[in-house]
Every structure is written in C-alpha cells, then in structure tokens.
Amino acid sequence: MPDTDSIPTAPGGGLVPLPLSIDGPGRGTVRLGPDTALAAAPGTEDTAHWLRATLGAAFGLPLPPGPGEAADTVALALDPALPAEGYRLAADPRWGVRITGGGPAGVFWGAQTLRQLLGPHAFRRAPLAPGQAAVLPPQTIEDGPRFAWRGMLLDVARHFLPKDGVLRCLDLLAAHKLNVLHLHLTDDQGWRIEIKRHPKLTGTGAWRERTKTGHRASPLWDERPHGGYYTQDDIREIVAYAARRHITVVPEIDIPGHSQAAIAAYPELGNTDVIDTTALKVWDTWGVNPNVLAPTDTTLRFYEQVLDEVLALFPSPFVHLGGDECPKDQWKASAAAQARIAELSLAGEDELQSWFVRHFDRWLADRGRRLIGWDEILEGGLAEGAAVSSWRGYAGGVAAAKSGHDVVMCPEQQVYLDHRQHASPDEPVPIGFVRTLEDVYRFEPVPPELTADQAAHILGTQANAWTEVMDSQQRLDYQVFPRLAAFAEVAWSRLPASADRDYQDFTRRMTVHYARLDALGVDYRPPGGPHPWQKRPGVLGRPIDGAPPNV
C-alpha cells in the first residue's frame, strides 16, 4: 500500500486495535511542534523516553520537559481509578495532549494510540521534510484491554532470528498493544540460549549441518550450516527492552520431547539403553522426533541447572516447559524408564510424562514461578498450579478451565500464523489450513460452553509463529502480517460475537494501518496476494483442504 501524507480524519484515525470509545474528532487540529513540551509524572518516565525516541525522531521534535498544566504540552499522568492497562487520551487545541493511565502500562498504550493518530509518518525514524507537521484532530479516547495475556509465540529454534530481529519484533508487538512474547528457545533443530554451566548446549546444540527446505517431504535441502544463539547479555537486553515496552518475555525450554539438540550436546540425557545417543546430531528436518529425554535423575538435575540460569535472566512469573509431542516409544523400550514407572507405581508412559512435568511444577513453585505447558501436559494428570497453552484446539483449554487451571488459548486451527493465508498456488510454502485475515478477525478465544467462573480462567490468547518454513525476516513478516493486526484487535478490543463483528470497518481501518506498516518496513502480505518476490515456487508445502475442525 502506498504511504500517505494525509492525516486521517475518520473517528479514531483508523486505529487498530479498536478503542472502547471515541468522542470526536472535533473541529480544528492539535499541533505538536518545536515548542511542545513533554511533562512526565512519576511512574511515566519510560513512556516519556519512548515518545522522545519515536515521535521526536519522526518529526524532529525535541519535546523538552515542561509543566503538566501548561498549553502546548503532551502530559503523562497516572490515575489509579482507571484499570492498570486502561488509559484516557484527550487532545484539545487549548492545551495539547493529555494521556492518563491506570498504571505505567496504560500510559504506554495511550502513547501508542497517540502515535497512530499522528499518521503514518509517526512510524518513520526521521522526518521526511523539514518542519513536517505532527497534527491530530481534537478528541477523547477511553480504552483498556479485554485480556491480560495478549501474546505472540516466536519460534527462534527452527530458524534463528538474530537479536536485532527480536527487538524489532518487540516494537511491532508494542505497536499493536500486545504484551507477551513467548520465546521458543529450544527444540530438536537448535538450542538458542547460553547456559554457562553447560556450554555444549550452544557449542554443539546451536548449529545444524544443513536444513530441509520446505515441508519435511520436500526433496530440497539448504546445505549451508544454520545456527546462532543469544548470549546471556543478549537475553538481558531483550528482556529489558521488552520491559520498557510493558511486554513480558516468557521463555520456553521444551521438555521432555523436542530435545534432540540437547541430547546431541549431552548424550547422557537421552535413552542410552535404547539407542546410541552419541550418534545423534542436531536435527536437520521437521516433524515429531522420537528422540526424547530419559526420565532419570541425571536429566532432572541437568534441567534444574539450566532453569536456575533461565530464572536469573527472565523475571516472567511463567516459565513454559513445552510438554508437547513427546513420543513414548523409547520409554516403552527402555528398561530404565520401565523401572522408574514401577518404582513410582505409575500407570504407564503418560503418567511418567506427568511425573516429569509435576517435578518441575513443584521446582518452579518453590522458586515463586509458575509452569505453563502445551495441552499434552493434561495427559496422565495435570500438575497442580500449572497453566495450559491450548494448541491442539479448544478442548484442552476447556478441560483445563473446567478443572480450575488457567489457560492461554492458541488453537492451531485458528491462530497458527504459519498456516497459509489463501488457497492460491502463489502462497509461499503453503502449510496447513487457509486462515485469512477475516478468519483471524472472527476468532473467539473464550469457548461458549464455559461458565462465567470457568471463563475467568482464560488468561488471554496468543498467536503462534512456528518457523520451520520461515527462514528469514521477510518470510516471518509475510506470515505474521497483516493477520497479527486482526489478532491484536481480538485480544485487546471488546468485540461482538464472532459472526456480528464489523469486518468491513476493520478493513477500512486497515487501509490506514497498511501505511503504518509500510513506514515500519514490514514486508506484509498485500490484500491482493503476494508480490513476485514473496512467492516461493517449487518449494513443497503441506496444504490442508477444507475448513479447520472446531475441536
């Protein structure tokens, strides 16, 4: 979509996500210029810093400190009568702009709204012309989120995204009022976080010799070694950068499945009485891997040591431990695993996995943290206090909520952004069901069969970006956007029931939002289909025909 010099005059200026209420716009304009001051009450300093770095750069504004009651001022303040993430934005030519939040996060989300109201140029890093005006229509906006957990999973294990790409992702989440980055740090194809006590996790586990191109059935290979990892200082920087944007980074260390990279680095972690684990390398293809962790005390102690370092880096109250797609064949064949089942009087391999998860649930709880895992952790009995990421559909989340456990809804049939966006053969590496922009916009995170008390256990929702076939930032952009904008509105706004949502209004607002994405350099999928350079002819995918099941 082309950029535009015009300032939107429609109510809300084409805001995405849609606010709770908009009073205006009124007559005239509010103009921010070289004399406009920025007044930051205690508790709003991070937002003031962000405004100077973004709006100051985009329009060449110094935004010096000034008194909050003066004219021509952007004033930031707190009002505990508002919800913690709620805000009120009032723009008036008589004084300028006032953003009041229930807490520091609310002020920040109000500042994001101000940026949108100032037009696409507010998303650039330098002014396009000297003296370019920063103007918006007079109006008052009252707003606040529907869900506390508004997240996106970023898989950096399958294809590594360098640190600057993660920081860019955090900026894009913040621009859409999303507040959780679920960072999938380990898998069969790579280990992406430095653990000082176990250096071979990155020395060996962060690199694979080659990579399958496209779906696992594809005959194509990228013969270049692929890898990379974040040092502990990189992680500290990512977490601090996120915190200034009121985003929580939730780390995921996947156990007991999806662990071949760790076993390749430390063969004693695998089922050594079943296979020769010393022959394993970091996996170079995709799918469900049979090589899983051994349920031994050695493995437990190893991952406790890993998590000791993870907890020191991530202040998130939740730690994601995966628990998904763990084939039990090696445990069935392992004398050591069968002996552990007998020792613990377990009913079988499912309960053995439950024992494994429960161990770390207690371990995390003793350190003031909470375990969250994929819905397979329900099998064999859910660990007390654990929360569930419901990915295989709604059913796992419904069962967990009815049992009193907290849930993040992220069903693959609805909000897996690696799934294709159109049935056209031009879609690059088509995976899964067709999930259009409208499909995502009509996604409803709360299943209707839950009572009000049960629905209160739905912490929120999350869109997942698995990167098996996303081997660059461009590919990631294409799969994630513009659908993440629709998802953000589902997570933030109090929309009507799915069938009653005004998708036409959303698409009208998106015509403005595309220009913002252009200014940010996002290589999104255009509404009319992929650009020629976005296609990947000849790379095999795995499209699934028909509508996805509602399970």
Coordinates of C-alpha atoms in Angstrom, one line a residue:
M1 CA 0.0 0.0 0.0
P2 CA 1.3 3.5 -0.8
D3 CA 2.3 5.8 2.0
T4 CA 0.2 8.9 2.5
D5 CA 0.8 12.5 3.7
S6 CA -2.8 12.9 4.8
I7 CA -3.8 12.8 8.5
P8 CA -6.8 10.5 9.0
T9 CA -10.0 12.4 9.9
A10 CA -12.3 9.4 10.4
P11 CA -13.2 8.8 14.1
G12 CA -10.1 7.3 15.8
G13 CA -7.9 7.9 12.7
G14 CA -8.2 4.3 11.6
L15 CA -7.0 2.9 15.0
V16 CA -6.0 -0.7 15.3
P17 CA -6.9 -2.3 17.7
L18 CA -10.3 -0.5 18.1
P19 CA -10.7 1.5 21.3
L20 CA -13.6 1.2 23.7
S21 CA -14.9 4.7 23.0
I22 CA -14.0 7.7 20.9
D23 CA -15.6 11.2 21.5
G24 CA -14.7 13.2 18.4
P25 CA -13.0 14.2 16.3
G26 CA -13.8 17.8 16.8
R27 CA -13.0 20.9 14.7
G28 CA -9.5 22.1 14.2
T29 CA -6.3 20.4 14.9
V30 CA -3.9 19.8 17.8
R31 CA -0.4 20.6 16.6
L32 CA 2.8 19.3 18.1
G33 CA 5.8 21.5 17.2
P34 CA 9.3 22.5 18.3
D35 CA 7.9 24.3 21.4
T36 CA 5.7 21.4 22.5
A37 CA 6.8 20.2 26.0
L38 CA 6.6 16.7 27.4
A39 CA 5.5 16.5 31.1
A40 CA 6.0 13.1 32.7
A41 CA 4.5 12.5 36.1
P42 CA 6.3 9.9 38.3
G43 CA 5.8 6.4 37.0
T44 CA 5.5 7.5 33.4
E45 CA 9.2 8.0 32.6
D46 CA 9.6 5.0 30.3
T47 CA 6.8 6.3 28.1
A48 CA 8.3 9.8 28.0
H49 CA 11.6 8.2 26.9
W50 CA 9.8 6.2 24.3
L51 CA 7.9 9.3 22.9
R52 CA 11.1 11.3 22.6
A53 CA 12.8 8.4 20.8
T54 CA 9.9 7.8 18.4
L55 CA 7.9 10.9 17.8
G56 CA 10.9 13.1 18.4
A57 CA 12.8 11.2 15.7
A58 CA 9.9 11.0 13.3
F59 CA 9.1 14.7 13.3
G60 CA 12.3 16.3 14.5
L61 CA 10.8 17.4 17.8
P62 CA 12.9 18.0 21.0
L63 CA 9.9 17.5 23.3
P64 CA 11.7 19.2 26.3
P65 CA 10.4 18.7 29.9
G66 CA 7.7 21.1 31.0
P67 CA 4.9 21.6 33.5
G68 CA 1.9 19.4 33.0
E69 CA -0.7 22.1 33.1
A70 CA 0.9 24.4 30.5
A71 CA -0.5 24.9 27.0
D72 CA 1.2 23.1 24.1
T73 CA 2.1 20.1 26.2
V74 CA 2.0 16.3 25.9
A75 CA 1.2 15.5 29.6
L76 CA 1.5 12.0 31.0
A77 CA -0.1 11.1 34.3
L78 CA -1.4 8.2 36.4
D79 CA -5.0 7.8 37.8
P80 CA -5.5 4.7 39.9
A81 CA -9.2 4.9 39.3
L82 CA -8.6 3.6 35.8
P83 CA -7.7 -0.1 35.1
A84 CA -4.0 -0.8 35.2
E85 CA -3.7 -1.1 31.4
G86 CA -6.5 1.3 30.7
Y87 CA -6.0 4.9 29.6
R88 CA -7.7 8.1 28.6
L89 CA -6.3 10.3 25.8
A90 CA -7.6 13.8 25.5
A91 CA -6.4 16.1 22.6
D92 CA -7.5 19.7 22.6
P93 CA -6.0 22.8 20.8
R94 CA -6.2 24.7 24.1
W95 CA -3.6 22.6 25.9
G96 CA -2.3 19.8 23.6
V97 CA -2.5 16.1 24.6
R98 CA -3.1 14.5 28.0
I99 CA -2.6 10.8 28.4
T100 CA -3.7 9.4 31.7
G101 CA -3.3 5.7 32.6
G102 CA -4.3 3.5 35.4
G103 CA -0.7 2.3 35.6
P104 CA 2.5 2.8 33.7
A105 CA 1.4 0.3 31.1
G106 CA -1.8 2.2 30.5
V107 CA 0.1 5.4 29.8
F108 CA 2.3 3.5 27.3
W109 CA -0.7 2.1 25.4
G110 CA -2.1 5.6 25.3
A111 CA 1.1 6.8 23.8
Q112 CA 0.8 4.0 21.1
T113 CA -2.6 5.4 20.3
L114 CA -1.2 8.9 20.0
R115 CA 1.4 7.7 17.6
Q116 CA -1.3 6.1 15.4
L117 CA -3.4 9.3 15.5
L118 CA -0.4 11.3 14.1
G119 CA -0.4 9.3 10.9
P120 CA 2.0 7.0 9.1
H121 CA 4.9 9.5 9.2
A122 CA 4.9 9.0 13.0
F123 CA 6.3 5.4 12.3
R124 CA 9.4 6.6 10.5
R125 CA 12.8 7.1 12.1
A126 CA 13.5 10.6 10.6
P127 CA 11.3 13.4 9.2
L128 CA 10.7 13.2 5.5
A129 CA 10.8 17.0 5.2
P130 CA 12.0 19.9 7.4
G131 CA 9.2 21.3 9.6
Q132 CA 6.8 18.4 8.8
A133 CA 3.8 18.9 11.0
A134 CA 2.6 16.5 13.7
V135 CA -1.1 17.1 13.9
L136 CA -4.2 15.2 15.1
P137 CA -7.9 16.1 15.4
P138 CA -9.3 17.1 18.8
Q139 CA -10.9 14.0 20.5
T140 CA -11.1 12.0 23.7
I141 CA -10.5 8.2 23.7
E142 CA -11.2 5.9 26.6
D143 CA -9.7 2.5 26.3
G144 CA -8.5 -0.7 28.0
P145 CA -7.9 -4.3 27.1
R146 CA -10.2 -7.3 27.2
F147 CA -7.5 -9.8 28.1
A148 CA -4.4 -9.6 30.4
W149 CA -2.4 -12.1 28.2
R150 CA -2.1 -10.8 24.6
G151 CA 0.7 -12.7 23.1
M152 CA 2.7 -14.0 20.2
L153 CA 5.0 -17.0 20.1
L154 CA 8.2 -16.5 18.2
D155 CA 10.0 -19.8 17.3
V156 CA 13.7 -19.0 17.1
A157 CA 14.8 -22.6 17.5
R158 CA 13.8 -23.8 14.0
H159 CA 15.2 -20.7 12.3
F160 CA 17.3 -18.4 14.4
L161 CA 16.4 -14.7 14.4
P162 CA 19.3 -12.5 15.4
K163 CA 18.9 -10.3 18.4
D164 CA 18.0 -7.1 16.4
G165 CA 15.2 -9.0 14.8
V166 CA 13.8 -9.9 18.2
L167 CA 14.0 -6.3 19.3
R168 CA 12.2 -5.3 16.1
C169 CA 9.5 -7.9 16.9
L170 CA 9.0 -6.4 20.3
D171 CA 8.5 -2.9 18.8
L172 CA 5.9 -4.4 16.4
L173 CA 4.1 -6.2 19.3
A174 CA 4.0 -2.9 21.3
A175 CA 2.6 -1.1 18.3
H176 CA -0.3 -3.4 18.4
K177 CA -0.8 -3.3 22.2
L178 CA 0.4 -7.0 22.6
N179 CA 2.1 -7.6 25.9
V180 CA 3.6 -11.1 25.9
L181 CA 6.4 -12.5 23.7
H182 CA 6.6 -16.3 24.1
L183 CA 10.1 -17.1 23.1
H184 CA 10.5 -20.7 21.9
L185 CA 14.3 -21.1 22.7
T186 CA 15.0 -24.8 22.3
D187 CA 13.9 -27.7 20.0
D188 CA 15.3 -30.6 18.1
Q189 CA 16.7 -28.2 15.5
G190 CA 18.6 -25.9 17.8
W191 CA 19.4 -24.6 21.3
R192 CA 19.3 -20.8 21.3
I193 CA 20.2 -19.6 24.9
E194 CA 23.6 -19.6 26.5
I195 CA 23.8 -21.8 29.6
K196 CA 27.2 -21.2 31.3
R197 CA 27.2 -24.4 33.3
H198 CA 26.5 -26.5 30.2
P199 CA 28.4 -24.7 27.3
K200 CA 28.0 -27.5 24.8
L201 CA 24.2 -26.7 24.6
T202 CA 25.3 -23.8 22.4
G203 CA 28.7 -25.0 21.4
T204 CA 27.2 -28.1 19.8
G205 CA 23.4 -27.7 20.1
A206 CA 23.1 -24.2 18.4
W207 CA 24.2 -25.4 15.0
R208 CA 22.9 -27.9 12.4
E209 CA 24.8 -29.1 9.4
R210 CA 22.0 -28.4 6.9
T211 CA 18.3 -27.6 6.7
K212 CA 15.3 -29.1 5.0
T213 CA 13.8 -26.5 2.6
G214 CA 10.0 -26.5 2.8
H215 CA 7.9 -29.3 4.3
R216 CA 9.7 -32.4 5.5
A217 CA 8.6 -34.3 2.4
S218 CA 10.4 -31.8 0.2
P219 CA 13.4 -33.2 -1.7
L220 CA 15.2 -29.8 -1.3
W221 CA 18.0 -29.1 1.2
D222 CA 19.8 -25.9 2.1
E223 CA 23.3 -27.3 2.5
R224 CA 24.6 -24.3 4.5
P225 CA 25.1 -24.8 8.2
H226 CA 22.4 -22.9 10.2
G227 CA 22.6 -21.7 13.7
G228 CA 23.1 -19.0 16.3
Y229 CA 22.2 -18.3 19.9
Y230 CA 21.6 -15.5 22.4
T231 CA 24.3 -14.8 25.0
Q232 CA 23.1 -14.2 28.5
D233 CA 23.8 -10.5 27.9
D234 CA 21.7 -10.6 24.8
I235 CA 18.8 -12.1 26.8
R236 CA 19.2 -9.4 29.5
E237 CA 19.0 -6.8 26.7
I238 CA 15.9 -8.3 25.1
V239 CA 14.1 -8.6 28.5
A240 CA 15.0 -5.0 29.5
Y241 CA 13.9 -3.7 26.0
A242 CA 10.6 -5.6 26.4
A243 CA 10.0 -4.3 29.9
R244 CA 10.3 -0.7 28.8
R245 CA 7.5 -1.5 26.4
H246 CA 5.5 -3.3 29.1
I247 CA 6.0 -6.7 27.4
T248 CA 6.7 -9.8 29.4
V249 CA 9.1 -12.3 27.7
V250 CA 8.1 -15.9 28.6
P251 CA 10.9 -18.3 28.0
E252 CA 10.2 -21.8 26.7
I253 CA 12.7 -24.7 27.4
D254 CA 11.0 -27.7 25.7
I255 CA 10.9 -31.0 27.7
P256 CA 10.8 -34.0 27.6
G257 CA 10.2 -34.1 23.8
H258 CA 11.7 -31.8 21.1
S259 CA 15.1 -32.2 22.8
Q260 CA 17.4 -33.7 20.2
A261 CA 19.7 -30.6 20.1
A262 CA 20.3 -31.0 23.9
I263 CA 20.8 -34.8 23.5
A264 CA 23.3 -34.2 20.7
A265 CA 25.2 -31.9 23.0
Y266 CA 25.0 -34.2 26.1
P267 CA 24.2 -37.8 25.0
E268 CA 23.6 -38.9 28.6
L269 CA 20.3 -37.0 28.5
G270 CA 18.8 -39.5 26.1
N271 CA 17.6 -43.1 26.4
T272 CA 21.0 -44.6 26.1
D273 CA 19.8 -48.2 26.8
V274 CA 17.6 -48.0 23.6
I275 CA 19.7 -46.1 21.0
D276 CA 23.3 -44.9 20.6
T277 CA 22.7 -41.3 21.6
T278 CA 26.4 -40.4 20.8
A279 CA 25.5 -40.7 17.1
L280 CA 22.8 -38.1 17.3
K281 CA 23.3 -34.7 15.7
V282 CA 21.2 -31.5 15.8
W283 CA 18.2 -32.4 13.7
D284 CA 18.1 -31.0 10.2
T285 CA 14.4 -31.7 9.2
W286 CA 10.9 -31.2 10.6
G287 CA 8.2 -33.2 12.3
V288 CA 7.8 -35.1 15.6
N289 CA 11.1 -36.6 16.7
P290 CA 11.4 -39.9 18.5
N291 CA 14.5 -39.0 20.5
V292 CA 13.2 -37.7 23.9
L293 CA 14.8 -37.1 27.3
A294 CA 15.4 -40.1 29.6
P295 CA 13.3 -39.9 32.8
T296 CA 16.4 -40.1 35.0
D297 CA 17.8 -38.2 38.0
T298 CA 20.7 -37.1 35.8
T299 CA 18.2 -35.4 33.4
L300 CA 16.3 -33.8 36.2
R301 CA 19.4 -32.3 37.8
F302 CA 20.7 -31.1 34.4
Y303 CA 17.5 -29.2 33.6
E304 CA 17.3 -27.8 37.1
Q305 CA 20.7 -26.3 36.5
V306 CA 19.5 -25.0 33.1
L307 CA 16.4 -23.5 34.7
D308 CA 18.5 -21.9 37.5
E309 CA 20.2 -19.8 34.9
V310 CA 16.9 -19.2 32.9
L311 CA 15.2 -17.9 36.1
A312 CA 18.0 -15.5 36.7
L313 CA 17.5 -14.0 33.2
F314 CA 13.7 -13.9 32.9
P315 CA 11.6 -12.2 35.6
S316 CA 8.4 -13.6 34.0
P317 CA 6.1 -15.3 36.5
F318 CA 5.5 -18.0 34.0
V319 CA 8.1 -20.4 32.5
H320 CA 7.0 -22.5 29.6
L321 CA 8.3 -26.1 29.6
G322 CA 6.7 -27.4 26.4
G323 CA 5.5 -30.9 27.2
D324 CA 4.1 -31.4 23.6
E325 CA 4.6 -34.1 21.0
C326 CA 6.6 -36.5 23.2
P327 CA 6.5 -40.0 21.6
K328 CA 6.7 -42.7 24.2
D329 CA 8.3 -45.4 22.1
Q330 CA 11.7 -45.1 23.6
W331 CA 10.3 -45.1 27.1
K332 CA 8.4 -48.3 26.3
A333 CA 11.6 -50.0 25.1
S334 CA 13.8 -48.6 27.9
A335 CA 14.4 -50.8 30.9
A336 CA 15.4 -47.7 32.9
A337 CA 12.2 -45.9 32.0
Q338 CA 10.1 -49.0 32.9
A339 CA 11.9 -49.4 36.2
R340 CA 11.1 -45.8 37.0
I341 CA 7.4 -46.4 36.2
A342 CA 7.4 -49.4 38.5
E343 CA 9.3 -47.5 41.2
L344 CA 6.8 -44.7 41.2
S345 CA 3.8 -47.1 40.8
L346 CA 2.7 -45.2 37.7
A347 CA 0.0 -46.5 35.3
G348 CA 2.2 -46.1 32.2
E349 CA 4.2 -43.8 30.0
D350 CA 1.6 -41.0 30.0
E351 CA 1.8 -40.9 33.8
L352 CA 5.6 -40.9 33.5
Q353 CA 5.5 -37.7 31.5
S354 CA 3.1 -36.3 34.0
W355 CA 5.6 -37.2 36.8
F356 CA 8.3 -35.4 34.8
V357 CA 6.2 -32.3 34.4
R358 CA 5.0 -32.3 38.0
H359 CA 8.6 -32.4 39.2
F360 CA 9.3 -29.1 37.5
D361 CA 6.0 -27.7 38.5
R362 CA 7.0 -28.1 42.2
W363 CA 10.5 -27.0 41.5
L364 CA 9.3 -23.7 39.9
A365 CA 6.7 -23.2 42.5
D366 CA 9.3 -23.4 45.2
R367 CA 11.1 -20.5 43.5
G368 CA 8.0 -18.4 43.1
R369 CA 7.3 -19.2 39.4
R370 CA 4.5 -20.9 37.6
L371 CA 4.8 -23.7 35.0
I372 CA 2.9 -23.3 31.7
G373 CA 2.9 -26.0 29.1
W374 CA 1.2 -27.2 25.9
D375 CA -2.1 -29.1 26.4
E376 CA -0.4 -32.5 26.3
I377 CA 0.5 -31.9 30.0
L378 CA -3.1 -32.8 30.7
E379 CA -2.4 -36.4 29.8
G380 CA -1.7 -38.5 32.9
G381 CA -2.9 -35.8 35.2
L382 CA -2.2 -32.0 35.2
A383 CA 0.4 -30.7 37.6
E384 CA -1.1 -28.7 40.4
G385 CA -0.8 -25.0 39.7
A386 CA 0.2 -25.4 36.1
A387 CA -1.3 -23.4 33.3
V388 CA -2.1 -24.7 29.8
S389 CA -1.4 -23.3 26.4
S390 CA -4.3 -24.9 24.4
W391 CA -2.8 -25.5 20.9
R392 CA -4.5 -28.6 19.5
G393 CA -7.8 -26.9 19.6
Y394 CA -10.2 -25.6 22.2
A395 CA -10.7 -28.9 24.0
G396 CA -7.6 -28.9 26.1
G397 CA -8.3 -25.4 27.3
V398 CA -11.9 -26.2 28.1
A399 CA -10.8 -29.2 30.2
A400 CA -8.2 -27.2 32.0
A401 CA -10.5 -24.3 32.7
K402 CA -13.3 -26.6 34.0
S403 CA -10.6 -28.1 36.3
G404 CA -9.7 -24.7 37.7
H405 CA -6.5 -24.3 35.8
D406 CA -5.5 -21.1 33.9
V407 CA -5.4 -21.2 30.1
V408 CA -3.9 -19.3 27.2
M409 CA -6.0 -20.0 24.1
C410 CA -3.9 -20.5 20.9
P411 CA -5.6 -23.2 18.9
E412 CA -3.7 -24.1 15.7
Q413 CA -6.8 -24.2 13.6
Q414 CA -7.4 -20.5 14.3
V415 CA -4.2 -18.6 15.2
Y416 CA -1.2 -20.5 13.9
L417 CA 0.3 -17.9 11.7
D418 CA 2.5 -20.4 9.8
H419 CA -0.8 -21.7 8.2
R420 CA -1.4 -20.3 4.7
Q421 CA -3.4 -17.2 4.1
H422 CA -5.1 -18.1 0.8
A423 CA -5.8 -21.2 -1.3
S424 CA -3.9 -19.8 -4.3
P425 CA -0.9 -21.7 -5.5
D426 CA 1.1 -18.5 -5.3
E427 CA 1.2 -18.7 -1.5
P428 CA 4.8 -19.3 -0.5
V429 CA 5.4 -22.8 1.1
P430 CA 1.7 -23.4 1.8
I431 CA 1.2 -25.0 5.2
G432 CA -2.0 -26.1 6.9
F433 CA -5.5 -24.7 6.7
V434 CA -6.4 -21.4 5.0
R435 CA -6.6 -18.8 7.7
T436 CA -7.5 -15.5 6.1
L437 CA -7.3 -12.0 7.7
E438 CA -11.1 -12.3 8.2
D439 CA -10.8 -15.8 9.8
V440 CA -8.4 -14.4 12.4
Y441 CA -10.6 -11.4 13.0
R442 CA -13.5 -13.7 13.8
F443 CA -11.5 -15.9 16.2
E444 CA -13.1 -16.0 19.6
P445 CA -10.8 -17.1 22.5
V446 CA -13.5 -17.9 25.1
P447 CA -15.5 -21.1 24.3
P448 CA -19.2 -20.7 24.8
E449 CA -19.6 -23.8 26.9
L450 CA -17.6 -22.3 29.8
T451 CA -19.5 -20.8 32.7
A452 CA -18.5 -17.3 33.8
D453 CA -16.4 -18.7 36.7
Q454 CA -14.7 -21.1 34.2
A455 CA -14.2 -18.4 31.6
A456 CA -12.3 -16.4 34.2
H457 CA -9.5 -18.9 33.9
I458 CA -8.9 -17.8 30.3
L459 CA -5.9 -15.5 30.9
G460 CA -5.9 -14.5 27.3
T461 CA -4.8 -15.5 23.9
Q462 CA -1.8 -15.9 21.7
A463 CA -0.9 -16.2 18.0
N464 CA 1.9 -18.6 17.3
A465 CA 4.6 -18.2 14.6
W466 CA 6.4 -21.5 14.1
T467 CA 9.4 -21.0 11.7
E468 CA 10.1 -24.3 10.0
V469 CA 9.4 -22.7 6.7
M470 CA 10.1 -19.1 7.8
D471 CA 13.8 -18.8 7.1
S472 CA 14.2 -15.0 7.0
Q473 CA 12.7 -11.9 8.5
Q474 CA 10.9 -11.3 5.2
R475 CA 9.2 -14.6 5.4
L476 CA 8.3 -14.1 9.0
D477 CA 6.8 -10.7 8.1
Y478 CA 4.7 -12.2 5.3
Q479 CA 3.2 -14.9 7.5
V480 CA 2.6 -12.7 10.6
F481 CA 1.3 -9.6 9.0
P482 CA -1.4 -8.3 8.5
R483 CA -3.0 -11.1 10.5
L484 CA -1.3 -10.1 13.7
A485 CA -3.2 -6.8 13.5
A486 CA -6.5 -8.7 13.4
F487 CA -5.4 -10.9 16.2
A488 CA -4.4 -7.9 18.3
E489 CA -7.9 -6.5 17.9
V490 CA -9.4 -9.8 19.1
A491 CA -7.1 -9.8 22.1
W492 CA -7.5 -6.1 23.1
S493 CA -10.9 -4.9 22.0
R494 CA -14.3 -5.9 23.4
L495 CA -15.7 -7.1 20.1
P496 CA -19.2 -8.5 19.5
A497 CA -19.7 -12.2 18.9
S498 CA -17.7 -13.6 16.0
A499 CA -20.5 -13.5 13.4
D500 CA -21.5 -10.0 14.4
R501 CA -18.1 -8.3 14.0
D502 CA -17.8 -5.5 11.5
Y503 CA -15.1 -6.8 9.3
Q504 CA -15.8 -4.2 6.7
D505 CA -15.0 -1.5 9.3
F506 CA -11.8 -3.3 10.2
T507 CA -10.7 -3.4 6.6
R508 CA -11.4 0.3 6.2
R509 CA -9.2 1.0 9.2
M510 CA -6.5 -1.4 7.8
T511 CA -6.2 0.9 4.7
V512 CA -4.6 3.4 7.1
H513 CA -2.7 0.7 9.1
Y514 CA -1.0 -0.7 6.0
A515 CA 0.6 2.7 5.5
R516 CA 1.9 2.5 9.1
L517 CA 3.3 -1.0 8.4
D518 CA 4.9 0.4 5.2
A519 CA 6.6 3.1 7.2
L520 CA 7.9 0.5 9.7
G521 CA 9.3 -1.6 6.8
V522 CA 7.1 -4.6 7.4
D523 CA 7.0 -7.0 4.4
Y524 CA 3.4 -8.0 4.9
R525 CA 1.2 -10.0 2.6
P526 CA -0.7 -7.4 0.4
P527 CA -4.5 -7.8 0.3
G528 CA -4.4 -8.8 -3.3
G529 CA -1.8 -11.6 -2.9
P530 CA 1.9 -11.9 -2.7
H531 CA 4.4 -9.7 -4.5
P532 CA 6.5 -11.6 -7.0
W533 CA 9.5 -11.6 -4.6
Q534 CA 7.3 -13.1 -1.8
K535 CA 6.4 -16.3 -3.8
R536 CA 8.5 -19.5 -3.4
P537 CA 7.7 -21.5 -6.5
G538 CA 8.8 -25.1 -6.4
V539 CA 9.2 -25.3 -2.6
L540 CA 6.9 -28.1 -1.3
G541 CA 4.4 -27.2 1.5
R542 CA 1.6 -29.2 3.1
P543 CA -1.7 -27.5 2.5
I544 CA -4.8 -29.0 4.1
D545 CA -8.1 -28.5 2.3
G546 CA -11.4 -27.5 3.8
A547 CA -12.4 -25.7 6.9
P548 CA -10.4 -26.5 10.0
P549 CA -12.2 -28.6 12.6
N550 CA -13.6 -26.8 15.7
V551 CA -12.1 -29.2 18.3

